[in-house]
mmCIF file of N, CA and C in Angstrom:
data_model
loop_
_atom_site.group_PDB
_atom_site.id
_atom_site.type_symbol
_atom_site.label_atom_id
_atom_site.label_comp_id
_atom_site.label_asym_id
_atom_site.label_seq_id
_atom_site.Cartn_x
_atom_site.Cartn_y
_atom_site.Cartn_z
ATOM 1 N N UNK A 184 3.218 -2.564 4.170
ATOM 2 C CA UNK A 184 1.864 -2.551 4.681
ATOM 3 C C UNK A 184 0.945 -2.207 3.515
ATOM 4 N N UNK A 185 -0.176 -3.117 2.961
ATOM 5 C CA UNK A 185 -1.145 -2.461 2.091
ATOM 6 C C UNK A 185 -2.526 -2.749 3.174
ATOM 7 N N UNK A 186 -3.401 -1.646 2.580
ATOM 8 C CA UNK A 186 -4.754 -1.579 3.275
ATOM 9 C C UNK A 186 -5.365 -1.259 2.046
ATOM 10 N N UNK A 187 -6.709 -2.000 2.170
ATOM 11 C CA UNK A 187 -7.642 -1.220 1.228
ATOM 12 C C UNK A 187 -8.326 0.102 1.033
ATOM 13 N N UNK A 188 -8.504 0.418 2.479
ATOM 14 C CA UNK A 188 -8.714 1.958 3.085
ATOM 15 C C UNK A 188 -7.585 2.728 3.562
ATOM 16 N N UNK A 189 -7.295 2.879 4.679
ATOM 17 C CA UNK A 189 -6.510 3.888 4.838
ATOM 18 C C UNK A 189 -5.354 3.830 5.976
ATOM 19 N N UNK A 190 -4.113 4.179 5.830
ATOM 20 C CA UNK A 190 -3.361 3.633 6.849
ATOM 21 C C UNK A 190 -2.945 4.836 7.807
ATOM 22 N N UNK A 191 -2.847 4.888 9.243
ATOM 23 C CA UNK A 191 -2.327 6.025 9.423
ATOM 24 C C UNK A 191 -1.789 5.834 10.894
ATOM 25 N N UNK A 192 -0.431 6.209 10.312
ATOM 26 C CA UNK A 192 1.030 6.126 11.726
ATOM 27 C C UNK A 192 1.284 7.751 12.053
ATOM 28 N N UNK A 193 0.264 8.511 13.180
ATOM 29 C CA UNK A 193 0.409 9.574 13.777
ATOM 30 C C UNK A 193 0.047 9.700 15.619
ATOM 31 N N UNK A 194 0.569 8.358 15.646
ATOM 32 C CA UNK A 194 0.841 8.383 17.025
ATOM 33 C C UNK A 194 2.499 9.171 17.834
ATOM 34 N N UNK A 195 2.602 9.563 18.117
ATOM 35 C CA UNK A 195 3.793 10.180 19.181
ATOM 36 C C UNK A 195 4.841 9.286 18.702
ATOM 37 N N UNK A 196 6.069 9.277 18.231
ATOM 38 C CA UNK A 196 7.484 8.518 17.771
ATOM 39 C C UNK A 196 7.409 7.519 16.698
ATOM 40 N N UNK A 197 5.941 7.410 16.471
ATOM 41 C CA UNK A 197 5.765 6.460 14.683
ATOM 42 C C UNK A 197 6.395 7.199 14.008
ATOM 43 N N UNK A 198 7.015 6.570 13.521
ATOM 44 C CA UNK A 198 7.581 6.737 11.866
ATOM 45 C C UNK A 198 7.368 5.574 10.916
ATOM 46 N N UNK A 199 7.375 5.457 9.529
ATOM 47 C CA UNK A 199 8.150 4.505 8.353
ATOM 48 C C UNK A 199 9.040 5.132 7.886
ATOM 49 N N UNK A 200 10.468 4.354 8.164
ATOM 50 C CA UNK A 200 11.184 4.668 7.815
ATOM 51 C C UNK A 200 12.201 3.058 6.596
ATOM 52 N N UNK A 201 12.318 3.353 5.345
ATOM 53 C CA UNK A 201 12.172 1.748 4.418
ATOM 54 C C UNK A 201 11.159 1.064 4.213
ATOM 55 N N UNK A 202 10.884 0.706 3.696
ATOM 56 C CA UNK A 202 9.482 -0.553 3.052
ATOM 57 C C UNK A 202 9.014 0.447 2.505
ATOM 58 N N UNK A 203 7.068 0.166 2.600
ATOM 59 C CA UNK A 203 6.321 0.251 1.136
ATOM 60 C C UNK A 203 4.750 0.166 2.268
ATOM 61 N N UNK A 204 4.456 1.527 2.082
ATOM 62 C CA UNK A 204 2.856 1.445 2.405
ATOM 63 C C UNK A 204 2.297 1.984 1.159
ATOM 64 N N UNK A 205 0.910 1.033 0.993
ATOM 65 C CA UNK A 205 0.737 0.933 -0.051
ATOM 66 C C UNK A 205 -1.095 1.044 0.411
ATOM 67 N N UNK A 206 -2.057 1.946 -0.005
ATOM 68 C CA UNK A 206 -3.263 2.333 0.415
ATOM 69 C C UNK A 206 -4.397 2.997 -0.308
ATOM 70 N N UNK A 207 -5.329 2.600 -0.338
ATOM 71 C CA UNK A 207 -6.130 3.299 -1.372
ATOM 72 C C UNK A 207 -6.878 4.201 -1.055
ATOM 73 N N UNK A 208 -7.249 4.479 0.483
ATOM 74 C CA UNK A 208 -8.443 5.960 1.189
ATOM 75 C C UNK A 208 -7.621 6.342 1.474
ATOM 76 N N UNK A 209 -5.996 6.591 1.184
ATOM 77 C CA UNK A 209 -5.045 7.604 2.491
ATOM 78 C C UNK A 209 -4.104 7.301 2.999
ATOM 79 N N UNK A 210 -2.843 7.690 3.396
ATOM 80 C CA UNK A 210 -1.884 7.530 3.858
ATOM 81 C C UNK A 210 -2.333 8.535 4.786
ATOM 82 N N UNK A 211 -2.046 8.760 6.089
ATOM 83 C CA UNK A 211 -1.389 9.973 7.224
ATOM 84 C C UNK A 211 -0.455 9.471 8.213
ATOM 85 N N UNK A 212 0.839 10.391 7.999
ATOM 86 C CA UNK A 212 1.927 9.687 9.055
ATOM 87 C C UNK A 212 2.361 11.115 9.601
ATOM 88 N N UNK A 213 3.249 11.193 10.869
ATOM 89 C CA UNK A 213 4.172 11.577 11.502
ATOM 90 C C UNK A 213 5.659 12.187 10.462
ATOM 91 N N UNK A 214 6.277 11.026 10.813
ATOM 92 C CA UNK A 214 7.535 11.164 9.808
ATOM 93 C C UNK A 214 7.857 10.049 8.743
ATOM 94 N N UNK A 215 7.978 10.323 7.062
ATOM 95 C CA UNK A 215 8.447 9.241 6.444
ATOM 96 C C UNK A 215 9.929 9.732 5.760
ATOM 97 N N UNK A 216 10.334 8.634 6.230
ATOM 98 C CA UNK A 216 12.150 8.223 5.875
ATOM 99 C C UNK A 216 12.705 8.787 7.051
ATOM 100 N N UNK A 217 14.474 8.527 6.533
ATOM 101 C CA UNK A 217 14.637 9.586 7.291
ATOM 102 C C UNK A 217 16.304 10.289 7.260
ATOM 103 N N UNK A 218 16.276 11.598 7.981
ATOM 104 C CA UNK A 218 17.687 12.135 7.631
ATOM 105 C C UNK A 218 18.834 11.589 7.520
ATOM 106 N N UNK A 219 19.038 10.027 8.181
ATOM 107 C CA UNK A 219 20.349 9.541 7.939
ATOM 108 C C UNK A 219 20.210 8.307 7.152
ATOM 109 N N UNK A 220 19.031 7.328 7.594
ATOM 110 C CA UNK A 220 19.299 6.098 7.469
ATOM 111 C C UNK A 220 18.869 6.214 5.624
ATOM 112 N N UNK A 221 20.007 5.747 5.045
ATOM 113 C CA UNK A 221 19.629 5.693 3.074
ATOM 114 C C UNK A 221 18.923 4.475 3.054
ATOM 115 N N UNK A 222 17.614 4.344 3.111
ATOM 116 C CA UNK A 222 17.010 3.205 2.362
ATOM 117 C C UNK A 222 15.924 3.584 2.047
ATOM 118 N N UNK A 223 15.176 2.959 0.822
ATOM 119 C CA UNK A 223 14.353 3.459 0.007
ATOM 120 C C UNK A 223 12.905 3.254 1.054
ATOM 121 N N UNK A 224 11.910 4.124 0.796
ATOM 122 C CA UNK A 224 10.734 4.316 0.779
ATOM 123 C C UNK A 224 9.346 4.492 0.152
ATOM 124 N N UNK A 225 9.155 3.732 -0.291
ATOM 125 C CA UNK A 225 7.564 3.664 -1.048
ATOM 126 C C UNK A 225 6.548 4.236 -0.457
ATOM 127 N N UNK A 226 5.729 4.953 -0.354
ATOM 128 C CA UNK A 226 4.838 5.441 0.180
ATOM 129 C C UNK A 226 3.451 5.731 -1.377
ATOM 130 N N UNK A 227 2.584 5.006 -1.063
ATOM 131 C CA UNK A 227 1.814 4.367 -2.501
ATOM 132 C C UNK A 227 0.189 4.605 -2.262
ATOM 133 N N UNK A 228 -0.645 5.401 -3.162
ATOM 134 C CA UNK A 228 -2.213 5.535 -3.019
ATOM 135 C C UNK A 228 -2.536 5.015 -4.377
ATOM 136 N N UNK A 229 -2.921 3.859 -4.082
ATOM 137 C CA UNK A 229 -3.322 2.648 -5.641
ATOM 138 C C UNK A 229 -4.942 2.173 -5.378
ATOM 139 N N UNK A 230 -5.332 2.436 -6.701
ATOM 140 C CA UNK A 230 -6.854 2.026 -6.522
ATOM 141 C C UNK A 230 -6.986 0.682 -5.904
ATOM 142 N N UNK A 231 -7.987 0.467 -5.256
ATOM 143 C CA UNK A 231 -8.641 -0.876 -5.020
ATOM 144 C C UNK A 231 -8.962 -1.700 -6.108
ATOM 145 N N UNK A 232 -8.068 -2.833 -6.620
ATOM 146 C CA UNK A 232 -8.207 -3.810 -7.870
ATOM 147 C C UNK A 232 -9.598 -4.628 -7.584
ATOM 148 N N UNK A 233 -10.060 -4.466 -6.661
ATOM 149 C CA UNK A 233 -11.722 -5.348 -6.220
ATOM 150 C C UNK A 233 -12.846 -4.113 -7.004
ATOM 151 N N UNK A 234 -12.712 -2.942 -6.853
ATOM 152 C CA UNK A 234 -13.389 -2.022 -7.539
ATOM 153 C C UNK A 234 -13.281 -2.080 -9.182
ATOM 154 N N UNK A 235 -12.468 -2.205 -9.609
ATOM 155 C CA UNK A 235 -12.634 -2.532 -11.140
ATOM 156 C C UNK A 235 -13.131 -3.859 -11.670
ATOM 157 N N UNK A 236 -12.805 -4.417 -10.702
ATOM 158 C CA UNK A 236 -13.695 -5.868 -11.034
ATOM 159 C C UNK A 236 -14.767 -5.208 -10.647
ATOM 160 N N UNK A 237 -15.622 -5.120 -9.955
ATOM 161 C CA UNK A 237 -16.901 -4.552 -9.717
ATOM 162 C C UNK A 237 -17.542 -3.768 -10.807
ATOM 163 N N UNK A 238 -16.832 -3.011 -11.559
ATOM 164 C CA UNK A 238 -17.457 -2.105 -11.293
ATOM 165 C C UNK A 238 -17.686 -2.658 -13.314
ATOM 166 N N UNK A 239 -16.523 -3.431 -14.051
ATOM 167 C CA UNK A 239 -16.457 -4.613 -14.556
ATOM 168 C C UNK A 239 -17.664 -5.405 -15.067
ATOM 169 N N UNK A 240 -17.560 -5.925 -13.551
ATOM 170 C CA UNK A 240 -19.131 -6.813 -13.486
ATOM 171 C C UNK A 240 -20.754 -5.994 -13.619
ATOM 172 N N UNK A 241 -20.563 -4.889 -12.895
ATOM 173 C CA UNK A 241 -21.807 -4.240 -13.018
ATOM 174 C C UNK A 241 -22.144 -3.877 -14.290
ATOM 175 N N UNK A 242 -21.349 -3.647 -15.212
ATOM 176 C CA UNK A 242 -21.276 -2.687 -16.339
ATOM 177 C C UNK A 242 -21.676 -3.644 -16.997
ATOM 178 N N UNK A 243 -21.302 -5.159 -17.037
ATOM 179 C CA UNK A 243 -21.448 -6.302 -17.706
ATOM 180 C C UNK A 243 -22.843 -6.741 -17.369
ATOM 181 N N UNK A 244 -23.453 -6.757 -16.736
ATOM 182 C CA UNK A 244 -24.497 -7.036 -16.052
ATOM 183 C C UNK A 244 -25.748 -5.769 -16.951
ATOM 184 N N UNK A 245 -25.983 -4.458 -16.569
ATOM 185 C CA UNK A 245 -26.315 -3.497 -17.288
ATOM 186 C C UNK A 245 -26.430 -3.720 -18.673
ATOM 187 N N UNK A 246 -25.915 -4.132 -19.283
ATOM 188 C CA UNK A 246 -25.131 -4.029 -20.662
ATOM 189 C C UNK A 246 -26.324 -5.008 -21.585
ATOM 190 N N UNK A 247 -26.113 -6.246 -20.441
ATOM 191 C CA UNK A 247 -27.257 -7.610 -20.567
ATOM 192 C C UNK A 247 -28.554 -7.401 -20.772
ATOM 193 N N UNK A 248 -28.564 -6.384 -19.491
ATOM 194 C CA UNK A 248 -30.086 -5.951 -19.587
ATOM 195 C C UNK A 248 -30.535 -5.159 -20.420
ATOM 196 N N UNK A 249 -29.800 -4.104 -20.616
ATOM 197 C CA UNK A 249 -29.908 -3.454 -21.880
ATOM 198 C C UNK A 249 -30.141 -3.869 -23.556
ATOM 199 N N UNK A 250 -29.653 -5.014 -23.441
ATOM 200 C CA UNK A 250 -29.983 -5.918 -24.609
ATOM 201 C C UNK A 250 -31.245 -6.568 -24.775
ATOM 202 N N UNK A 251 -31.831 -6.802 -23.652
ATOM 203 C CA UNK A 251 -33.203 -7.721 -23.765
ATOM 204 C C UNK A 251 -33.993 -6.958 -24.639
ATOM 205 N N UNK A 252 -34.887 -7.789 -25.422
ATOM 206 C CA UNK A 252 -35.863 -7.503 -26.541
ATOM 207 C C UNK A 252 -36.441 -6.125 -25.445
ATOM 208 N N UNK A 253 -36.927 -6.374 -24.435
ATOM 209 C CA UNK A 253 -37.869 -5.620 -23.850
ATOM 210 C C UNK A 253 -37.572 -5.309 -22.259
ATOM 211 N N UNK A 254 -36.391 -4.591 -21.842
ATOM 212 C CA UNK A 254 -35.728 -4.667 -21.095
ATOM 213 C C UNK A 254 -36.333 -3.871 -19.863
ATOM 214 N N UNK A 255 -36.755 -4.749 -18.702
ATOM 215 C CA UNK A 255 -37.451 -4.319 -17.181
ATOM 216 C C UNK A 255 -36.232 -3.335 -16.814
ATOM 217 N N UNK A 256 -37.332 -1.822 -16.323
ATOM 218 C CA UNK A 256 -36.484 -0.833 -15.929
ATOM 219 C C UNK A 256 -36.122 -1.431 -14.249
ATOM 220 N N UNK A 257 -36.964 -2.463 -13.686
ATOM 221 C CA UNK A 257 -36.743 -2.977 -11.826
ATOM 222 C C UNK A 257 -35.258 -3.614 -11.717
ATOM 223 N N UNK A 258 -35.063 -4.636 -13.248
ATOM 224 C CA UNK A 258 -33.842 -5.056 -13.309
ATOM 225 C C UNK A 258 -32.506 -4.410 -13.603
ATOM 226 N N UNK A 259 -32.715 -3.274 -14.289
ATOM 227 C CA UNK A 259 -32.039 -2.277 -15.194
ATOM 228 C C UNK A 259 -31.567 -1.377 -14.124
ATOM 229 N N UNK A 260 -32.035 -1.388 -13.272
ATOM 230 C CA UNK A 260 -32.310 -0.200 -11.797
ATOM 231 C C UNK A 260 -30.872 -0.817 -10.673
ATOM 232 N N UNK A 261 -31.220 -2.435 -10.516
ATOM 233 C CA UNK A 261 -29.678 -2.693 -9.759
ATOM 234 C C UNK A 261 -28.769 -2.833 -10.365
ATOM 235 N N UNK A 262 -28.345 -2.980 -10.923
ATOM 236 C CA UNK A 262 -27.173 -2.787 -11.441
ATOM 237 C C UNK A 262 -26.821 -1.175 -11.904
ATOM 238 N N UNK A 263 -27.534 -0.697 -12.135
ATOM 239 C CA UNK A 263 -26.928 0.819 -12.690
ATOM 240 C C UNK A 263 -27.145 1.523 -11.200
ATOM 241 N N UNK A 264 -27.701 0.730 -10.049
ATOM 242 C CA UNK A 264 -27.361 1.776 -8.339
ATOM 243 C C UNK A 264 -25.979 0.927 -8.336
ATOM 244 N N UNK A 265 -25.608 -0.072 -8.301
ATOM 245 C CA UNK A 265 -24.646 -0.783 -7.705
ATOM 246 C C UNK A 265 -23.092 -0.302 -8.361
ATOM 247 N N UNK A 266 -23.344 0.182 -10.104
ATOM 248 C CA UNK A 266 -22.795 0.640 -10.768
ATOM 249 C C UNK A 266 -22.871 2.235 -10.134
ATOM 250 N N UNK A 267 -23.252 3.093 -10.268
ATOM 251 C CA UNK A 267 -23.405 4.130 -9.445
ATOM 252 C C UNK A 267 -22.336 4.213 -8.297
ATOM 253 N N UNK A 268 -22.749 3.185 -7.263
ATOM 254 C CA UNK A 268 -21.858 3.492 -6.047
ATOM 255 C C UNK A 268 -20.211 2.712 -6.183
ATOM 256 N N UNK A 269 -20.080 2.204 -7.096
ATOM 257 C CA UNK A 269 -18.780 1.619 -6.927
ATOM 258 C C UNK A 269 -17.716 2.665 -7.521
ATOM 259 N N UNK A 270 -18.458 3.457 -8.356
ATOM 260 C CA UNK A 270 -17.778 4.887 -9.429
ATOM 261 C C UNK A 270 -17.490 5.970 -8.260
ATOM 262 N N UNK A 271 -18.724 6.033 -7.074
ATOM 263 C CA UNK A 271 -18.645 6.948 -6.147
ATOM 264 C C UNK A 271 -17.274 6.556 -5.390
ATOM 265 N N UNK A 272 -17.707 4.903 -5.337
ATOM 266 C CA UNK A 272 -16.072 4.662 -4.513
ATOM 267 C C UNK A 272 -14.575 4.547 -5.183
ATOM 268 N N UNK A 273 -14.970 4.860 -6.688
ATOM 269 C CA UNK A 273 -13.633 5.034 -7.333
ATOM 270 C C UNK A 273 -13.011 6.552 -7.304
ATOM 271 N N UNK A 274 -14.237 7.192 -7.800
ATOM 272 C CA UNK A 274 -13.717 8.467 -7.364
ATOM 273 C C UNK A 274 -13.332 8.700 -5.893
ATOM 274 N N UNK A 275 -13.738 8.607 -4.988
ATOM 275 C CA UNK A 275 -12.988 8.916 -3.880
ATOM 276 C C UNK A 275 -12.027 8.466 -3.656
ATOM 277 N N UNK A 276 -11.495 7.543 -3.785
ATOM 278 C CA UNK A 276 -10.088 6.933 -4.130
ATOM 279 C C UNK A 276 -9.216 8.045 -4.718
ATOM 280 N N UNK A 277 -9.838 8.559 -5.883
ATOM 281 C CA UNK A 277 -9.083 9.496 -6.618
ATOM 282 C C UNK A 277 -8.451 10.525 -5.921
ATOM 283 N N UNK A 278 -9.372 10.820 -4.994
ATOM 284 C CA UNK A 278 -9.498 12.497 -3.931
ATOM 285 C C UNK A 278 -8.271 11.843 -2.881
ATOM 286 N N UNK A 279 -8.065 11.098 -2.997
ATOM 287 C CA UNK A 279 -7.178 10.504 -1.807
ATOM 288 C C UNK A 279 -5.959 11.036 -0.982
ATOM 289 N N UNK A 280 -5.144 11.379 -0.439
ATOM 290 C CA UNK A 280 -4.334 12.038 0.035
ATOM 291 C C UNK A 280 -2.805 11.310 0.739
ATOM 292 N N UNK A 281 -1.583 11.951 0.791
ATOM 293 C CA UNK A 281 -1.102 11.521 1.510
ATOM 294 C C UNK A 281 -0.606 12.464 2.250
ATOM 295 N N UNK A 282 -0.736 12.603 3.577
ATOM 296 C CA UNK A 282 -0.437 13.866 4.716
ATOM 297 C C UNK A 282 0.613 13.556 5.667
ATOM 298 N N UNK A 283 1.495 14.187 5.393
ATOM 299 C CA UNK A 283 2.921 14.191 6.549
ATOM 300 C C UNK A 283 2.602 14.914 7.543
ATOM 301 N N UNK A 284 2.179 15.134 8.826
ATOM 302 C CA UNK A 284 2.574 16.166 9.701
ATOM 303 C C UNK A 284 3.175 16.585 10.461
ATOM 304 N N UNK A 285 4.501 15.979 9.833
ATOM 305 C CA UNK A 285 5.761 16.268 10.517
ATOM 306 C C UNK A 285 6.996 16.305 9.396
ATOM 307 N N UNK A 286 7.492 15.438 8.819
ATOM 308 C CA UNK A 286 8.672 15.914 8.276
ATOM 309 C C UNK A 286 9.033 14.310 7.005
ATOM 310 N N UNK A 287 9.360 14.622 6.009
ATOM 311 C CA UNK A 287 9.414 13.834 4.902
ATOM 312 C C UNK A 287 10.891 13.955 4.604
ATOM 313 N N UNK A 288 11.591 13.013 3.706
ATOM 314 C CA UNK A 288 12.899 13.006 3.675
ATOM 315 C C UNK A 288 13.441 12.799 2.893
ATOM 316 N N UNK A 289 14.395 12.963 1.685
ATOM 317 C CA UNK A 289 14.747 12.753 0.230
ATOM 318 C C UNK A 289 14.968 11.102 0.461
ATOM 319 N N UNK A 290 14.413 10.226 -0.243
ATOM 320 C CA UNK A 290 14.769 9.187 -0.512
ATOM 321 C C UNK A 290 13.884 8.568 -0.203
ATOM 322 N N UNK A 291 12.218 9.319 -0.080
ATOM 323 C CA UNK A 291 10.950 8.876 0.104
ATOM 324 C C UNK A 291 10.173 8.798 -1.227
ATOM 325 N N UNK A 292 9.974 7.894 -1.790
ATOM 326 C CA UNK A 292 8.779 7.757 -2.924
ATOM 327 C C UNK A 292 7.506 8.430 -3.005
ATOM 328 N N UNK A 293 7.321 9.300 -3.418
ATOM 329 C CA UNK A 293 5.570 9.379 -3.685
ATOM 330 C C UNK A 293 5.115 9.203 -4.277
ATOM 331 N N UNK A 294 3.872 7.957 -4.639
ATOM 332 C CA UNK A 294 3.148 7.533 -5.844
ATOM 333 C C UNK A 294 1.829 7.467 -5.911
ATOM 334 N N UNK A 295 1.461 8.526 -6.526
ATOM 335 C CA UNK A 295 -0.131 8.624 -6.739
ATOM 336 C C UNK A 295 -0.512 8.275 -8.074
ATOM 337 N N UNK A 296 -1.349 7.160 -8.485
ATOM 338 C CA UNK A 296 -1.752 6.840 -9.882
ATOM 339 C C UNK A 296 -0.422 6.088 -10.328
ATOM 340 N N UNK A 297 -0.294 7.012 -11.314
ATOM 341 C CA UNK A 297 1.324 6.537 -12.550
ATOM 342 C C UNK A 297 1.992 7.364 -12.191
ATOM 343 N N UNK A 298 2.052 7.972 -11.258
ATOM 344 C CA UNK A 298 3.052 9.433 -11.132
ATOM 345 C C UNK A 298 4.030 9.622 -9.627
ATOM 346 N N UNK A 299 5.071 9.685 -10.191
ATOM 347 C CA UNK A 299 5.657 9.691 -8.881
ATOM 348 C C UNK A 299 6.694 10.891 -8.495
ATOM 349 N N UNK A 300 7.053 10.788 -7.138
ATOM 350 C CA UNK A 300 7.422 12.313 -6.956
ATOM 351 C C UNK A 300 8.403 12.531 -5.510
ATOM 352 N N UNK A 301 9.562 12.450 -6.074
ATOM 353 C CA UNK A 301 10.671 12.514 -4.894
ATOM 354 C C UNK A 301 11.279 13.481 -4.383
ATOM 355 N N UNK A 302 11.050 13.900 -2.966
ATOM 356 C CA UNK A 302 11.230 14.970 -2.388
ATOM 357 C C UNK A 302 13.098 15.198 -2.784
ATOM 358 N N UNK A 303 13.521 16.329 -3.052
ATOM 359 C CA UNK A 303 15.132 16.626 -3.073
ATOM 360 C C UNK A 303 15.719 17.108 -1.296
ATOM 361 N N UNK A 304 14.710 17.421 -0.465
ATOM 362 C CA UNK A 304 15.169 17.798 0.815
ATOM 363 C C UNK A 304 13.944 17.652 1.352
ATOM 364 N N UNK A 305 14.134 17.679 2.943
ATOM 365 C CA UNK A 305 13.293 18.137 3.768
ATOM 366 C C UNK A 305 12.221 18.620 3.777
ATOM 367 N N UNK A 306 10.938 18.350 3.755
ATOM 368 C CA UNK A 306 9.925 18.843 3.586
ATOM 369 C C UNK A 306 8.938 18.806 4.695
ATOM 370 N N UNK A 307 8.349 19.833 5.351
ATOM 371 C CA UNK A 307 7.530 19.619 6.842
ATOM 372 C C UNK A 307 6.130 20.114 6.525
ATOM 373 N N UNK A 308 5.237 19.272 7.144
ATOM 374 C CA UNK A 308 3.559 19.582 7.133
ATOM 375 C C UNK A 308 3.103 19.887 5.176
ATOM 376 N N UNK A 309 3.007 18.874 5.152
ATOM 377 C CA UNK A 309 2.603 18.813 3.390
ATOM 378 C C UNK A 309 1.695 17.698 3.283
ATOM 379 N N UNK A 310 1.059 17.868 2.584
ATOM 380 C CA UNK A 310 0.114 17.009 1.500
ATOM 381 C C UNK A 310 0.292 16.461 0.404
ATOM 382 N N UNK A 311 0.026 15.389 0.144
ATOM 383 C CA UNK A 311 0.113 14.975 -1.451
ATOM 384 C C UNK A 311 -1.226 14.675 -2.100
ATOM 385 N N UNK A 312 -1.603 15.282 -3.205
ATOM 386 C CA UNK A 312 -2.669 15.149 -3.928
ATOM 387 C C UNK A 312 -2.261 15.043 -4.930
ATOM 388 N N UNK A 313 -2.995 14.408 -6.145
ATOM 389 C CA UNK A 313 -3.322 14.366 -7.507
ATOM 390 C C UNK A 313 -4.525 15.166 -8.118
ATOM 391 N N UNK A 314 -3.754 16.023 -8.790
ATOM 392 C CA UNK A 314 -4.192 16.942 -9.565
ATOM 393 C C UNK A 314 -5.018 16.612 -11.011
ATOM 394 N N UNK A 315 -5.950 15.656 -11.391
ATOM 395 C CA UNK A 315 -6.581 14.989 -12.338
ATOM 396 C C UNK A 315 -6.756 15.759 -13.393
ATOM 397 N N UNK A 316 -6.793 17.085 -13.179
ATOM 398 C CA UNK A 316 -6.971 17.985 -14.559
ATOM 399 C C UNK A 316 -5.188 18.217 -15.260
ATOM 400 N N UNK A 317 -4.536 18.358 -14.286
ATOM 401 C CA UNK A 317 -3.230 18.344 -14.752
ATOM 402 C C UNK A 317 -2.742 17.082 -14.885
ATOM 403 N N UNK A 318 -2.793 16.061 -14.161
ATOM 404 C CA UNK A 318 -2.265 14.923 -14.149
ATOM 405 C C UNK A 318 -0.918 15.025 -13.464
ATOM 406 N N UNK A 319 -0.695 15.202 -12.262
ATOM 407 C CA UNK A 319 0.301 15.615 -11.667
ATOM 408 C C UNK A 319 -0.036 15.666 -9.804
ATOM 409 N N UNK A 320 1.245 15.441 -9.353
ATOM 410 C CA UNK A 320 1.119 15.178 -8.131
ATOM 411 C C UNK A 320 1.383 17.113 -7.645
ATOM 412 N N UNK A 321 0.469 17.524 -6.618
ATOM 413 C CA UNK A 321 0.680 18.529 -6.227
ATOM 414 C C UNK A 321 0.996 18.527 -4.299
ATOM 415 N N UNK A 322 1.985 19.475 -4.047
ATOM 416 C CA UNK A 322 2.094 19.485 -2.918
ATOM 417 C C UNK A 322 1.478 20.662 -1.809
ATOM 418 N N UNK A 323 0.393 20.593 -0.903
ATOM 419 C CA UNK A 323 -0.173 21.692 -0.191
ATOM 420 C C UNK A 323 0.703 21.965 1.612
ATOM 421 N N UNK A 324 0.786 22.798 1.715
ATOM 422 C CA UNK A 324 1.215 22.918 3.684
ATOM 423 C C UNK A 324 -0.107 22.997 3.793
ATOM 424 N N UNK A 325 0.097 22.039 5.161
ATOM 425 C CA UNK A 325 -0.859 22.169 6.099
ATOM 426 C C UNK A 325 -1.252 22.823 6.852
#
């Protein structure tokens, strides 16, 4: 399953258990993997590849205007709001989370950014965040 926003299996007996959710506002599930069945699990918070093009283009755009002999601050103005909000929506991406509130299982993937992070046992009511000053996946109870 990929979404551009946010996916979330916390209805009553959802689980993923194998495959690959793959999301850029959020993961929140119930249970991922699980105690018996061995097959792998991806569980993935990856930027939106439409935002770097954007954000790409805006910068490219700016850049233009910035060059003109005599460059209009009216023109100079959209692109550096449009540029503005696409950074707002990169960073929040960043802040992104993945929330178990129930029970996680060795042989579950966690991948935030470049970094990944495999539970050795059982783990109940946790969080996954990325820690940007450390560069590291950190785990919180809920």
């Amino acid at each position: 399953v990929r979404a551009g926003n946010t996916i979330v299996l916390n209805h009553s007996g959802i689980c993923c258990v194998g495959g690959r959710l793959v999301a850029s506002g959020g993961i929140e599930a119930n249970t991922l993997g699980s105690p018996t069945a061995e097959v792998n699990t991806l569980v993935q918070i990856e930027a939106d590849p439409r935002l770097a093009r954007l954000k790409r283009k805006w910068n490219k755009a700016l850049e233009e205007e910035e060059e003109q002999e005599k460059p209009n601050k009216k023109t100079i103005a959209i692109p550096k709001a449009k540029l503005a909000t696409v950074e707002e929506q990169i960073e929040k991406q960043r802040r992104s989370s993945i929330v178990v509130h129930e029970s996680i299982y060795p042989g579950v993937e966690i991948m935030i950014a470049d970094l990944r992070y495999v539970p050795s046992s059982e783990l109940t009511h946790v969080r996954f965040i990325l820690a940007t000053e450390d560069h590291k996946i950190l785990m919180q109870d809920l």
